[in-house]
Coordinates of C-alpha atoms in Angstrom, one line a residue:
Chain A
X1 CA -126.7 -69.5 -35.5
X2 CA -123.3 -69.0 -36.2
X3 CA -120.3 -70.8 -35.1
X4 CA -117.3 -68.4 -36.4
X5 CA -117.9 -64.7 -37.1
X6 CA -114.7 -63.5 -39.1
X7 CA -114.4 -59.4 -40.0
X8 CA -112.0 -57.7 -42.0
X9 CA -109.4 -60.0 -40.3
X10 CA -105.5 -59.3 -40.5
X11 CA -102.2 -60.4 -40.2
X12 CA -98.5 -58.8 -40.9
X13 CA -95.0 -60.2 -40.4
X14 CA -92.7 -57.7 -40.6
X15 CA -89.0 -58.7 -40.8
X16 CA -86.2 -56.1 -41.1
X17 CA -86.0 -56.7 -44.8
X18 CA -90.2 -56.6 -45.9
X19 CA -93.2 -56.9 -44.5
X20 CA -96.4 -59.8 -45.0
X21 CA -99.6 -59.5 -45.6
X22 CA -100.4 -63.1 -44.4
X23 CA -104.3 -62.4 -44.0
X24 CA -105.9 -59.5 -45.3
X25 CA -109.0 -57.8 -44.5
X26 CA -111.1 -61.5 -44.6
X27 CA -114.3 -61.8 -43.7
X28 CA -116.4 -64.5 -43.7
X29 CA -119.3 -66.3 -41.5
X30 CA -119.6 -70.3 -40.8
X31 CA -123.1 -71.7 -39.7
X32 CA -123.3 -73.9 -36.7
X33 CA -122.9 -77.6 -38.1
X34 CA -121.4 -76.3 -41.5
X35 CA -118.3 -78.3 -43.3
X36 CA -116.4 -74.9 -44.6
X37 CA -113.1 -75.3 -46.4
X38 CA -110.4 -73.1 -46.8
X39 CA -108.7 -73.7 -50.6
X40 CA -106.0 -72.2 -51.0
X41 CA -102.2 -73.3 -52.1
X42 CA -98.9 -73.2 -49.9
X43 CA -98.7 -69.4 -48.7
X44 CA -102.4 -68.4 -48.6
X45 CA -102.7 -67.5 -45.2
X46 CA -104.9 -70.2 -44.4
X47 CA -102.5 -71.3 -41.5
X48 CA -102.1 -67.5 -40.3
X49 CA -106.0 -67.7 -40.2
X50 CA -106.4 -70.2 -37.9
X51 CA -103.6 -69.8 -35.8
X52 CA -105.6 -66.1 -34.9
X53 CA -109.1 -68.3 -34.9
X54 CA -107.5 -70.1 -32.4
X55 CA -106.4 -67.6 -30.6
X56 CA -102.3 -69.1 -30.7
X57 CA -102.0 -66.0 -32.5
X58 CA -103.3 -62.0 -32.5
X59 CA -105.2 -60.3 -35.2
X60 CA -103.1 -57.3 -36.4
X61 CA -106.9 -55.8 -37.5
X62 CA -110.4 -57.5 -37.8
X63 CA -112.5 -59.0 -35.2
X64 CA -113.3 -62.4 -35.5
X65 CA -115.8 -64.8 -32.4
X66 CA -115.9 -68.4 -32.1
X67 CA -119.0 -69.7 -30.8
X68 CA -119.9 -66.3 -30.0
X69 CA -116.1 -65.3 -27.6
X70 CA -114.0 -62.6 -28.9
X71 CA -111.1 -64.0 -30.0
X72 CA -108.8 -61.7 -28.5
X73 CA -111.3 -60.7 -25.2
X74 CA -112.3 -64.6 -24.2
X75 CA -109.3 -66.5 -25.4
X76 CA -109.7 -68.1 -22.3
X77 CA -113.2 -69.7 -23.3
X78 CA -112.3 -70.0 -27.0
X79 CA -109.3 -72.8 -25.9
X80 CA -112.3 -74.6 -24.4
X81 CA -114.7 -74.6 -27.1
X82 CA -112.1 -75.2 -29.8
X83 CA -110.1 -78.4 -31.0
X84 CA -107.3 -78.0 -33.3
X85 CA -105.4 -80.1 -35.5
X86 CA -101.9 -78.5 -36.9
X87 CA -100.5 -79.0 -40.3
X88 CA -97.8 -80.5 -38.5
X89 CA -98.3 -83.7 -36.1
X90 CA -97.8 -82.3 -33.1
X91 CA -98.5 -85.1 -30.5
X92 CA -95.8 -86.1 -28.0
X93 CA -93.7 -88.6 -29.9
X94 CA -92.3 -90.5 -26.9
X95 CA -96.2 -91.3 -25.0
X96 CA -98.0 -93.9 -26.8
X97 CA -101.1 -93.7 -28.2
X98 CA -103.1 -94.6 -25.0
X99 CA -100.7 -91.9 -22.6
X100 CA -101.7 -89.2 -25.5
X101 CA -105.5 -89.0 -25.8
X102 CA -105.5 -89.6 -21.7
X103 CA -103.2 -86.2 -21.5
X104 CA -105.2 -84.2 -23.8
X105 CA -108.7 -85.2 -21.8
X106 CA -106.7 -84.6 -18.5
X107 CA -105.6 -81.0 -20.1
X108 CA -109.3 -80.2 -20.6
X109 CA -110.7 -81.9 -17.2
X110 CA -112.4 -84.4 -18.8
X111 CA -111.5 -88.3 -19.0
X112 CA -111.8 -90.7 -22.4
X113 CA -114.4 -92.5 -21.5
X114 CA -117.0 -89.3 -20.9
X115 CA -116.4 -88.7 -24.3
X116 CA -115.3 -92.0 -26.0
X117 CA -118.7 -91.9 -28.3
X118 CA -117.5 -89.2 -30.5
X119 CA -114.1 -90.6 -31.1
X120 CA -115.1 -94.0 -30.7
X121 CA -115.4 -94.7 -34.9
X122 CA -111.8 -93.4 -35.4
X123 CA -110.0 -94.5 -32.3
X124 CA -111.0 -98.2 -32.9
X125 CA -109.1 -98.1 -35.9
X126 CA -106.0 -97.2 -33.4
X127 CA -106.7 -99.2 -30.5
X128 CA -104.4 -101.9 -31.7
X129 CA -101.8 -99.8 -31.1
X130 CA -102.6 -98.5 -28.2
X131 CA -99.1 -99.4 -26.2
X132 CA -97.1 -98.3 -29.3
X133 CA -95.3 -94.5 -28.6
X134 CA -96.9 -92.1 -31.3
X135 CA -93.7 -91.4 -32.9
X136 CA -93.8 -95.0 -34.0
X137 CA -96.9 -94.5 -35.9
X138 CA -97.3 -94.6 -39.4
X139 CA -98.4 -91.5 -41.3
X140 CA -102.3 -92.5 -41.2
X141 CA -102.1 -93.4 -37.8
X142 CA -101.0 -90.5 -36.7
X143 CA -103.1 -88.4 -38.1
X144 CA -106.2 -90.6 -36.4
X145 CA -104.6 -90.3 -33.5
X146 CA -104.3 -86.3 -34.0
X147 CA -107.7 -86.1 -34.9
X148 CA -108.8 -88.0 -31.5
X149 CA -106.7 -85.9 -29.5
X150 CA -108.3 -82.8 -30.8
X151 CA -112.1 -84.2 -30.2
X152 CA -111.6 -86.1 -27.2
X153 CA -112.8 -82.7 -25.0
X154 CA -116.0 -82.4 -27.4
X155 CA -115.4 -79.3 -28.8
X156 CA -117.6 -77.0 -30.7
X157 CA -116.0 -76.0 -33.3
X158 CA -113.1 -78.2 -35.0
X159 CA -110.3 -76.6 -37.0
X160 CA -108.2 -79.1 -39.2
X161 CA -105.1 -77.5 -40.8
X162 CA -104.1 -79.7 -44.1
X163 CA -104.8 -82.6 -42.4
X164 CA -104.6 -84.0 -46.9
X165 CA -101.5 -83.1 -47.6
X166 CA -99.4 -85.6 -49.1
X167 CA -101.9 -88.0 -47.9
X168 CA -102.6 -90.4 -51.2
X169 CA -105.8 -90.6 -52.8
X170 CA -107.2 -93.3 -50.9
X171 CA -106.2 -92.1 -47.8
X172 CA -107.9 -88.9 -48.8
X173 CA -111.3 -90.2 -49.5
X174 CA -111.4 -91.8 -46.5
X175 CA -110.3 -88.7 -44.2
X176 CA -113.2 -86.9 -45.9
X177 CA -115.4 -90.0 -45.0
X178 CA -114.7 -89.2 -41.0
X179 CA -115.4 -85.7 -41.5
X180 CA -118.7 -86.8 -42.6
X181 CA -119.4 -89.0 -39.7
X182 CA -118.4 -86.2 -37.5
X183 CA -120.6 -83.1 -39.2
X184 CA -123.6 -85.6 -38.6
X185 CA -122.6 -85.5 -35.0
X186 CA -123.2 -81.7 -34.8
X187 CA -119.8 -80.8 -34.7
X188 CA -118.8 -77.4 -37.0
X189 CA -115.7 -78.0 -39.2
X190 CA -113.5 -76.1 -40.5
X191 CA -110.7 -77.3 -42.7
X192 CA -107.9 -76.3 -44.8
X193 CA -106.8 -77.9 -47.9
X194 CA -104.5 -77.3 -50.8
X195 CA -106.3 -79.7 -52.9
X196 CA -109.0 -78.0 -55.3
X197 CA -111.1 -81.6 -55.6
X198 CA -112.0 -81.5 -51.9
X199 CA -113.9 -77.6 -52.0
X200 CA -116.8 -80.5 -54.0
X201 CA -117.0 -82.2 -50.5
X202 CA -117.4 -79.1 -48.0
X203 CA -120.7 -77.4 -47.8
X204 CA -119.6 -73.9 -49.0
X205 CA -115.9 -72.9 -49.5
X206 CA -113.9 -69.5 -49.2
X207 CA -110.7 -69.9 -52.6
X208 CA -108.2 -68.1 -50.8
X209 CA -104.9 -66.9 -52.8
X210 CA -102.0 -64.4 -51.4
X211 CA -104.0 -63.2 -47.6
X212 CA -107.5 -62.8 -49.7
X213 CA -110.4 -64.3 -49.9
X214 CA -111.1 -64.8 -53.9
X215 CA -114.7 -66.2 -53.5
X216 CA -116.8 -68.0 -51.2
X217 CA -120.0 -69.7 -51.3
X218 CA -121.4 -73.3 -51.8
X219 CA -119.2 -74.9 -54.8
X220 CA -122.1 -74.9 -56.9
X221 CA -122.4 -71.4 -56.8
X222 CA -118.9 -70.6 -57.1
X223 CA -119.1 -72.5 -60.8
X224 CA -122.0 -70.9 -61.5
X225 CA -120.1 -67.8 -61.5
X226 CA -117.9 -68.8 -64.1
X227 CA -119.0 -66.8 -66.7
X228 CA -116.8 -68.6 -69.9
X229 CA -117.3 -71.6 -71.8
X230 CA -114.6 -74.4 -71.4
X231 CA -114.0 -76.8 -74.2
X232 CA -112.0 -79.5 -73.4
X233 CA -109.8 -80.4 -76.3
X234 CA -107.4 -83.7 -76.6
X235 CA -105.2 -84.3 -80.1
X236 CA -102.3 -86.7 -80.8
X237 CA -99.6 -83.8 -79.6
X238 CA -100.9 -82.6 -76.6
X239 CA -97.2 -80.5 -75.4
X240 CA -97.8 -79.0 -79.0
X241 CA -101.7 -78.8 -78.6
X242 CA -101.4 -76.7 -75.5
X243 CA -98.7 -74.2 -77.2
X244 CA -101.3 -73.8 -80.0
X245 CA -104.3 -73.1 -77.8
X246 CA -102.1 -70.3 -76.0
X247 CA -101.2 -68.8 -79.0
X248 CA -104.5 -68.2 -80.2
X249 CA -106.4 -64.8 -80.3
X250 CA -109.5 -66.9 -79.2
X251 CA -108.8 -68.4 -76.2
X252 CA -108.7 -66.1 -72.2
X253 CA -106.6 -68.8 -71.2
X254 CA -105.8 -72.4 -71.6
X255 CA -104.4 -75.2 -69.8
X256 CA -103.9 -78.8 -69.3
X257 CA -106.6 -80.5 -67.1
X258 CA -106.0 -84.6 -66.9
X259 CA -106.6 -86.2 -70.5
X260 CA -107.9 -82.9 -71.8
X261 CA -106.3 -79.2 -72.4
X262 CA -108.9 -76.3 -71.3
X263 CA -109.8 -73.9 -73.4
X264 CA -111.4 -71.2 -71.9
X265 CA -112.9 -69.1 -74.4
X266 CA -113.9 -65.5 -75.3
X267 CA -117.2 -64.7 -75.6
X268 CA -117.0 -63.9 -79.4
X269 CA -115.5 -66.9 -80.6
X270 CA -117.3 -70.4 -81.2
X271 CA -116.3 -74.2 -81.2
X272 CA -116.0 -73.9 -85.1
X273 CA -113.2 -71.5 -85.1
X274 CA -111.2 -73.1 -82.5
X275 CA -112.1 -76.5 -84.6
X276 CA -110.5 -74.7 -88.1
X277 CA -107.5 -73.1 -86.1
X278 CA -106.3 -76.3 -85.1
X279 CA -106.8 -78.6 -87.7
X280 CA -104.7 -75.6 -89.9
X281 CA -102.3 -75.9 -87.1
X282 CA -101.7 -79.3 -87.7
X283 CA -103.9 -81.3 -85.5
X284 CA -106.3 -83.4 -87.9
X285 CA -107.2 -85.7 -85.5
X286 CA -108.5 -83.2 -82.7
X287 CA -111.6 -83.9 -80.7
X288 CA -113.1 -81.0 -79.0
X289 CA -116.4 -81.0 -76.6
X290 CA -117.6 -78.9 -74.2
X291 CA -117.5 -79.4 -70.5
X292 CA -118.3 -77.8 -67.0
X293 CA -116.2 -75.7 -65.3
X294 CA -114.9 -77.1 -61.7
X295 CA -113.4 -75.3 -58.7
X296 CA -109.8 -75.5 -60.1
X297 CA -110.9 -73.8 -63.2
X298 CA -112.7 -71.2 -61.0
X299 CA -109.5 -70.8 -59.1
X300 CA -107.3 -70.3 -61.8
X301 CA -109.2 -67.6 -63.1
X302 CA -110.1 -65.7 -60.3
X303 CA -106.6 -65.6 -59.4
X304 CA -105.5 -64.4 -62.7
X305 CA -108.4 -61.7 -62.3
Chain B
X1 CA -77.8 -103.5 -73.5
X2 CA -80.7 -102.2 -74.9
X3 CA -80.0 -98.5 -75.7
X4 CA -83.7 -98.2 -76.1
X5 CA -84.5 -98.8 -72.5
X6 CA -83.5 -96.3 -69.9
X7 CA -84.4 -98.5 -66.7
X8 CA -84.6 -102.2 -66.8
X9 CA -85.7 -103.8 -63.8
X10 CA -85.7 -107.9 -63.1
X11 CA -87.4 -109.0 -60.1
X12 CA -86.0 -106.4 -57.7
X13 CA -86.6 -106.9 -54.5
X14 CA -85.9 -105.2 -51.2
X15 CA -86.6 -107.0 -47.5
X16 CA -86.3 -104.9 -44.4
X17 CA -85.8 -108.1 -41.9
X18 CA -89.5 -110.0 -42.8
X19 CA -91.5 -106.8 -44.3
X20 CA -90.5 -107.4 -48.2
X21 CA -90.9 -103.4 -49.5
X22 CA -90.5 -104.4 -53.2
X23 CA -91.5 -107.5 -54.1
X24 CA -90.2 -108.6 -57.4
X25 CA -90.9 -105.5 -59.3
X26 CA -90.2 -106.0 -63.2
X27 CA -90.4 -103.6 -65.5
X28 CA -88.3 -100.9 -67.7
X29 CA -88.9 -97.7 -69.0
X30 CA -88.3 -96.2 -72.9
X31 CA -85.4 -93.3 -73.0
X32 CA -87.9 -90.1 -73.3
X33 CA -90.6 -91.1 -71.2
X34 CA -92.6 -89.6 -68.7
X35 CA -92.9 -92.5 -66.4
X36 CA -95.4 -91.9 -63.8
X37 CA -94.9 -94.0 -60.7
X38 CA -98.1 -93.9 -58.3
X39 CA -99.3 -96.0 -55.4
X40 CA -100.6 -94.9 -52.1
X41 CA -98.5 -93.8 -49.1
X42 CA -96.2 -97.5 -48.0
X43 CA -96.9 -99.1 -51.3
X44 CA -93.4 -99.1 -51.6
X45 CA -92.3 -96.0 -54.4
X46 CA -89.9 -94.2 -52.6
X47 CA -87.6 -97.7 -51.4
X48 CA -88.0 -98.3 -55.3
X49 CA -86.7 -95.4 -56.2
X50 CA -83.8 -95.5 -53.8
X51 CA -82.7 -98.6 -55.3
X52 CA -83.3 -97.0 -59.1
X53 CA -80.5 -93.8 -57.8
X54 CA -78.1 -96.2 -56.6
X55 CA -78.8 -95.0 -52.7
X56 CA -79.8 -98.5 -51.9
X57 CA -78.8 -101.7 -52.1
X58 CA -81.6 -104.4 -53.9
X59 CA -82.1 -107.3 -51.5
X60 CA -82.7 -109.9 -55.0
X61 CA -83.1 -108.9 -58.7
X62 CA -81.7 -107.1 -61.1
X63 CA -81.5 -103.8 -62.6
X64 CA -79.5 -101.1 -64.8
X65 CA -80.1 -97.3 -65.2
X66 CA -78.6 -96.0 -68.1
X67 CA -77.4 -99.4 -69.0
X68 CA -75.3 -99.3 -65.7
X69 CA -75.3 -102.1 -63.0
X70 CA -77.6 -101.1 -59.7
X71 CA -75.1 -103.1 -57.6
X72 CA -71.6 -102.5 -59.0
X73 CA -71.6 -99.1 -60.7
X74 CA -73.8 -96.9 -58.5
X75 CA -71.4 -94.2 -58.8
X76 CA -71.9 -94.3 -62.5
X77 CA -75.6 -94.1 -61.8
X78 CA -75.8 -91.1 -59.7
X79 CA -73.6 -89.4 -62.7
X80 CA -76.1 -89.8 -65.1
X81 CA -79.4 -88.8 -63.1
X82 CA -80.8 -86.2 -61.3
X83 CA -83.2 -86.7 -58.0
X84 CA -85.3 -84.3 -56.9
X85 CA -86.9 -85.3 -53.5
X86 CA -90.0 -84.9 -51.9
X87 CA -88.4 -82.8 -48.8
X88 CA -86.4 -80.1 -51.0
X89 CA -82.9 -80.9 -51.7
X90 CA -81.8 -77.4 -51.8
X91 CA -80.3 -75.6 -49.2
X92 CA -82.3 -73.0 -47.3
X93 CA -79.3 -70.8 -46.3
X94 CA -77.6 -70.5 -49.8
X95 CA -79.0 -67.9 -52.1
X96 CA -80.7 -68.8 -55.3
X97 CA -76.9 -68.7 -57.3
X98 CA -75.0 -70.5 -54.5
X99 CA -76.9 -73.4 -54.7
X100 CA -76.9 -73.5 -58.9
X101 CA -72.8 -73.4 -58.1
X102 CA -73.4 -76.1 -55.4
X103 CA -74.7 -78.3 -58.2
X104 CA -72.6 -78.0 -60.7
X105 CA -69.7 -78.3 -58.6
X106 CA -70.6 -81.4 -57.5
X107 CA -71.1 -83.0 -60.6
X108 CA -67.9 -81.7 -61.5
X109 CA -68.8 -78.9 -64.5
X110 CA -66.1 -76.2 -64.9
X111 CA -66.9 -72.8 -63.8
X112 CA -67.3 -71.6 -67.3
X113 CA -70.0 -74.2 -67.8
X114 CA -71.5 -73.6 -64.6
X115 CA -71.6 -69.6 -65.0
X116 CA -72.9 -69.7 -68.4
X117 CA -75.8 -72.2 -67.3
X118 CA -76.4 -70.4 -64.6
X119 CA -77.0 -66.9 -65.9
X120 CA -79.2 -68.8 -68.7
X121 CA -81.5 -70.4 -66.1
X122 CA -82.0 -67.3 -64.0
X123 CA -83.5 -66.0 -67.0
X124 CA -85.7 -69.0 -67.8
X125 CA -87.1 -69.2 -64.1
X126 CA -87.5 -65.3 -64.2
X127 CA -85.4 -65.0 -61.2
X128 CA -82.2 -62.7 -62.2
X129 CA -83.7 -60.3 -59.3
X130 CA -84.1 -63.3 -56.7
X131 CA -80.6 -64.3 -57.4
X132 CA -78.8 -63.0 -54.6
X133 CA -81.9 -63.9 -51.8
X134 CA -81.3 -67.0 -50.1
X135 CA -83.7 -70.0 -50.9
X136 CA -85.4 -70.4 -47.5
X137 CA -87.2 -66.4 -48.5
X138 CA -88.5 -68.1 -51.7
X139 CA -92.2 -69.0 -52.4
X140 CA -92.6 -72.9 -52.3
X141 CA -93.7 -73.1 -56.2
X142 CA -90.2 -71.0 -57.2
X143 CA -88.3 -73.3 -54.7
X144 CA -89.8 -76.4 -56.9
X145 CA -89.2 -75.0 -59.7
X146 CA -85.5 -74.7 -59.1
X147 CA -85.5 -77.3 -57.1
X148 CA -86.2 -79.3 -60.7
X149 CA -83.6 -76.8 -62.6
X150 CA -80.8 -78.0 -60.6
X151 CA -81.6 -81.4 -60.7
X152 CA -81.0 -81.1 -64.3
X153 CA -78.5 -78.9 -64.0
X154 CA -76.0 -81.2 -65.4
X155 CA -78.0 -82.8 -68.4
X156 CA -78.9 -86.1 -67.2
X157 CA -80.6 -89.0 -69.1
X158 CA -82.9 -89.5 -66.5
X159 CA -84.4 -87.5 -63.9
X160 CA -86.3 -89.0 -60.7
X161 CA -89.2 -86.6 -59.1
X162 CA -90.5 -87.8 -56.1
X163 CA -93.6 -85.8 -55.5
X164 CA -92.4 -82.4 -56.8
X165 CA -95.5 -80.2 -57.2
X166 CA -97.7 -80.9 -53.7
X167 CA -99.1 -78.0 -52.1
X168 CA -98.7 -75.2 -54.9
X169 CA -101.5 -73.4 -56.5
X170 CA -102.8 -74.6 -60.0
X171 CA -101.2 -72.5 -62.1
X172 CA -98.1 -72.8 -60.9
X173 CA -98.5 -76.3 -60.8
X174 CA -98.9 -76.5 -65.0
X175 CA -96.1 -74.0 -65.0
X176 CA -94.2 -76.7 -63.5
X177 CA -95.1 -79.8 -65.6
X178 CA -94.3 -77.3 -68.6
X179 CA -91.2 -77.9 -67.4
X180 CA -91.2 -81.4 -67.4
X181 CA -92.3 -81.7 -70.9
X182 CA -89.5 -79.2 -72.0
X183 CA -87.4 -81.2 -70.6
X184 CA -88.4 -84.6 -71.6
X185 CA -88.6 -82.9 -75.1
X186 CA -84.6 -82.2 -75.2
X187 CA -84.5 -86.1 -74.3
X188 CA -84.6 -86.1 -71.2
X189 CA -86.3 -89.0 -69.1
X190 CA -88.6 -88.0 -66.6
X191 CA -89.7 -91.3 -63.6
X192 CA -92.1 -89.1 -61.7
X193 CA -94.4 -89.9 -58.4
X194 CA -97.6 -87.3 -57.6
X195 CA -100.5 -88.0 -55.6
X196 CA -102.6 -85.7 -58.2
X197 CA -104.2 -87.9 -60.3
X198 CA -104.8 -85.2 -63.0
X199 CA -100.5 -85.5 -63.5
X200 CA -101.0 -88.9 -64.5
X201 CA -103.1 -88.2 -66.8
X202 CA -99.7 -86.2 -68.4
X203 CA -97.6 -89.7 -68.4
X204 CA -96.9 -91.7 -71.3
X205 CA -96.8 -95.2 -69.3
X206 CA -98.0 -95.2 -65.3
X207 CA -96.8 -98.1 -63.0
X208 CA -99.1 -98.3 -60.0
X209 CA -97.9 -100.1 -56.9
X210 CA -99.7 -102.1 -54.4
X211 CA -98.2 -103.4 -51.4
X212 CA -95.0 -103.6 -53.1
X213 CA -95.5 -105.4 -56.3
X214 CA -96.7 -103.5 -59.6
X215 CA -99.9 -104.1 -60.0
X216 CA -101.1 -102.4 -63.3
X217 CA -98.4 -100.7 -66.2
X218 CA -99.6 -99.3 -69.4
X219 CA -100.6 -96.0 -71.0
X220 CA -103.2 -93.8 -68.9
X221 CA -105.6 -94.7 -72.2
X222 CA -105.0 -98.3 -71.8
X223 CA -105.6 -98.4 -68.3
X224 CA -108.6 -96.7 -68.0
X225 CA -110.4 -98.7 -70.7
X226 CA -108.6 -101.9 -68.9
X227 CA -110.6 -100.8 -65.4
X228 CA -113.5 -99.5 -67.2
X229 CA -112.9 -96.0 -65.6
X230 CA -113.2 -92.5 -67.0
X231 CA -110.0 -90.8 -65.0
X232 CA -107.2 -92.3 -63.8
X233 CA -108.7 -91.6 -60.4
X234 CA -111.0 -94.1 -60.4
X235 CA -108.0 -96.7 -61.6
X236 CA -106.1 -95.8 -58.8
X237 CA -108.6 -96.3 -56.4
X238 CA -109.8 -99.9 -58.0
X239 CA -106.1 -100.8 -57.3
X240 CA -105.2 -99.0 -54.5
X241 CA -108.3 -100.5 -52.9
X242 CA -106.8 -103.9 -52.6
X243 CA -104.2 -103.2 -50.2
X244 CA -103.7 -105.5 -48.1
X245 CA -100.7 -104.1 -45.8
X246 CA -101.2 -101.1 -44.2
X247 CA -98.6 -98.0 -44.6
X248 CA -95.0 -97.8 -43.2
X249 CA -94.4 -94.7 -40.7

């Protein structure tokens, strides 16, 4: 069955001076249980999305249902069914941690403990604190305690808006490890992310760039589609590697990518060329192998598409 | 002094009452480096870097920038580098040209200097049309982008990024480390924190910090053969792992 039903959704801003196309015409389906992520960088529309999904926000064209409400017709019931964590931590700063999550079951007619088994694994690792006021909190606290708040009425469907962002690595991997724990329990996720790595650890993913949806699908078959063949290439002068490889009649694009540069290649030209090219250009010492495209190399080029 | 050595750092140390931030930190960095800087969120970076500007005081240690004195000639210091901070330190009201004038005004450049520069880095950022549209209008990536440019506005010798490319989309966020390497190639130093572990694969050294000490320095190569890993990922996360104090708010 399925938990979100979006269709040829929309969004405009219009200021005096221009007018946005936040979200435009996106359409997409998430199954009940799924793990979907939104990709997308700063200015995608992935906030706009689910601001509307939400229903803190009307469509400007589309029809979208959540757990099978309209969200414009039943906002009512949507605000039941949903829980929603902002981008921004939006808690009140002057309760403590113990005044918040008892407010947000109260809001929803519910108490803590009817419901303390679903936030049980992330609020233990809080309870400490539970006298301290929120706004004392550090960043990963917070952002447990956000996550609590938004469960603690045992919603449906969950929507996380960047809840990575400028979250280090660790930190990361073990946000993604909740999420987990929490899809086992039944609940559907949605979340939003800037970071291309994390698309590997959803169950399918919608790349979305400028209000569109680029692709969607499982990430395998997002890479699938990637039609090119990426050789990762590495010399001594990488800064002058990379200039090389973009200057070259051989290559659809290329970029840097951790230790290696990408070269993505056109069809008609082989390893041995690129290999010949650069040793002429003055890299003796290059090494060149191929390798398998990931989502961020699928992004790049469907944007550029 | 060493003209070789941009940074040199002798146990530096900064206490907040009982929490010591940086514990003893030594280390320098080579003039036309890309020093990366990583450790996760509370490890200690940005009071490290504070201390690096000249914007706070060391509790214990030692350290010059540019072979000046972190105590005595922080004024000296901020001449001579350029900070760009996590939360943008441009101004959202001024247009694209008033806060290029801003700059330079502050560092003192003549208006000559300052017009010249200008004109030449609208061009380079592609944003002679944008000039006149105030900052807050801008896409994020163009923000960081300029956000960078005016941190070097003035030719420093040394330029502090404190995570300038989150959130932006991939291209835009190689445009931006082409950036970086143009600039480190016209000699200028780049100290540089990310959470993307792909960037620190760009560095020529990385320092990662744990719970305020440094707990690994060397080139991405030699770390990842040190840790047995095959990205810097996995280093980070062997270190990072260890932490025993959990983040600051």
């Amino acid at each position: 069955m399925t938990a979100v039903a979006v269709n040829n959704l929309s969004k405009v801003y219009a200021t005096k001076k221009e007018t946005i196309d936040a979200v435009q015409h996106v359409s997409f389906d998430v199954a009940r249980g799924e793990l979907f992520g939104i990709i997308g960088p700063d200015g995608a529309g992935k906030t706009s999305l689910f601001r509307m999904l939400t229903t803190l926000l009307l469509p400007d064209g589309g029809s979208a249902t959540v757990d099978g409400s309209d969200i414009v017709k039943d906002y009512e019931a949507i605000r039941q069914k949903v829980g929603y964590m902002p981008g921004r931590f939006s808690l009140y700063q002057d309760l403590t941690v113990e005044e918040n999550l008892n407010f947000f079951a109260t809001i929803f007619n519910t108490t803590v403990g009817a419901n303390y088994d679903i936030i049980k694994d992330i609020y233990v690792q809080i309870e400490p604190f539970k006298k301290r006021r929120a706004g004392k909190l550090s960043g990963g606290m917070k952002q447990k305690l956000a996550l609590s708040c938004a469960l603690i009425h045992r919603p449906v469907v969950l929507f996380l808006d960047e809840p990575t962002t400028g979250v280090d690595a660790v930190s990361r991997k073990e946000f993604w490890e909740m999420l987990k724990r929490l899809k086992q329990q039944g609940i559907t996720i949605l979340v939003s992310t800037p970071y291309m790595d994390e698309a590997a650890l959803c169950d399918r993913v919608a790349l979305m760039q400028k209000g569109k949806i680029l692709s969607a699908g499982t990430p395998a078959s997002i890479i699938n589609a990637f039609n090119n063949t990426i050789l990762a290439v590495k010399s001594e002068k990488m800064f002058q590697l990379l200039r090389d490889l973009k200057a070259w009649q051989g290559t659809e694009d290329s970029y840097s990518f951790g230790e290696y540069h990408h070269a993505v290649m056109k069809k008609e030209f082989s390893e041995e060329q690129l290999q010949n090219y650069l040793v002429e250009k003055g890299h003796p010492d290059v090494e060149i192998k191929p390798t398998q495209p990931n989502i961020e190399d699928c992004f790049m080029q469907l944007m550029q598409s | 002094m060493d003209t070789e050595k941009i940074i040199i750092t002798e146990k530096l140390t900064k206490r907040f009452a009982d929490f010591v931030a940086v514990d003893a930190i030594s280390f320098f960095v080579n003039k036309g480096e890309i020093f990366g800087f990583l450790g996760a969120n509370g490890a200690g970076k940005t009071t490290a870097m504070r201390m690096l500007c000249g914007l706070s005081k060391p509790t214990a240690g030692k350290a010059t920038i540019a072979g000046f004195d972190i105590y005595r000639q922080t004024e000296k210091i901020k001449k001579n580098i350029g900070y760009m901070s996590q939360k943008f330190s441009l101004y959202e009201d001024l247009t694209v040209k008033e806060n290029i004038r801003f700059y330079g005004g502050i560092y003192g450049k003549s208006n000559i200097f300052i017009k010249e520069k200008a004109a030449l880095l609208l061009h380079q950022l592609k944003l002679e049309k944008e000039a006149d549209k105030l900052v807050g209008d801008l896409p994020l990536g163009w923000k960081q982008k300029l956000a960078f440019s005016v941190a070097i506005f003035h030719e420093p010798q040394l330029v502090f990024l404190d995570e300038p490319t989150g959130g932006v989309d991939p291209v835009t966020r190689r445009e931006f480390w082409n950036m970086i390497y143009e600039a480190s190639e016209r000699g200028i130093t780049i100290f540089v924190t990310t959470h993307y572990m792909d960037e620190a694969e760009y560095c020529s050294r990385v320092a990662i910090m744990v719970d305020g000490r440094i707990e690994a320095l060397d080139t991405p190569e030699v770390l990842k053969s040190t840790y047995t890993a095959t990205t810097m990922d996995d280093v980070f996360l062997q270190l990072a792992r260890k932490a025993q104090r959990s983040e600051l708010g």
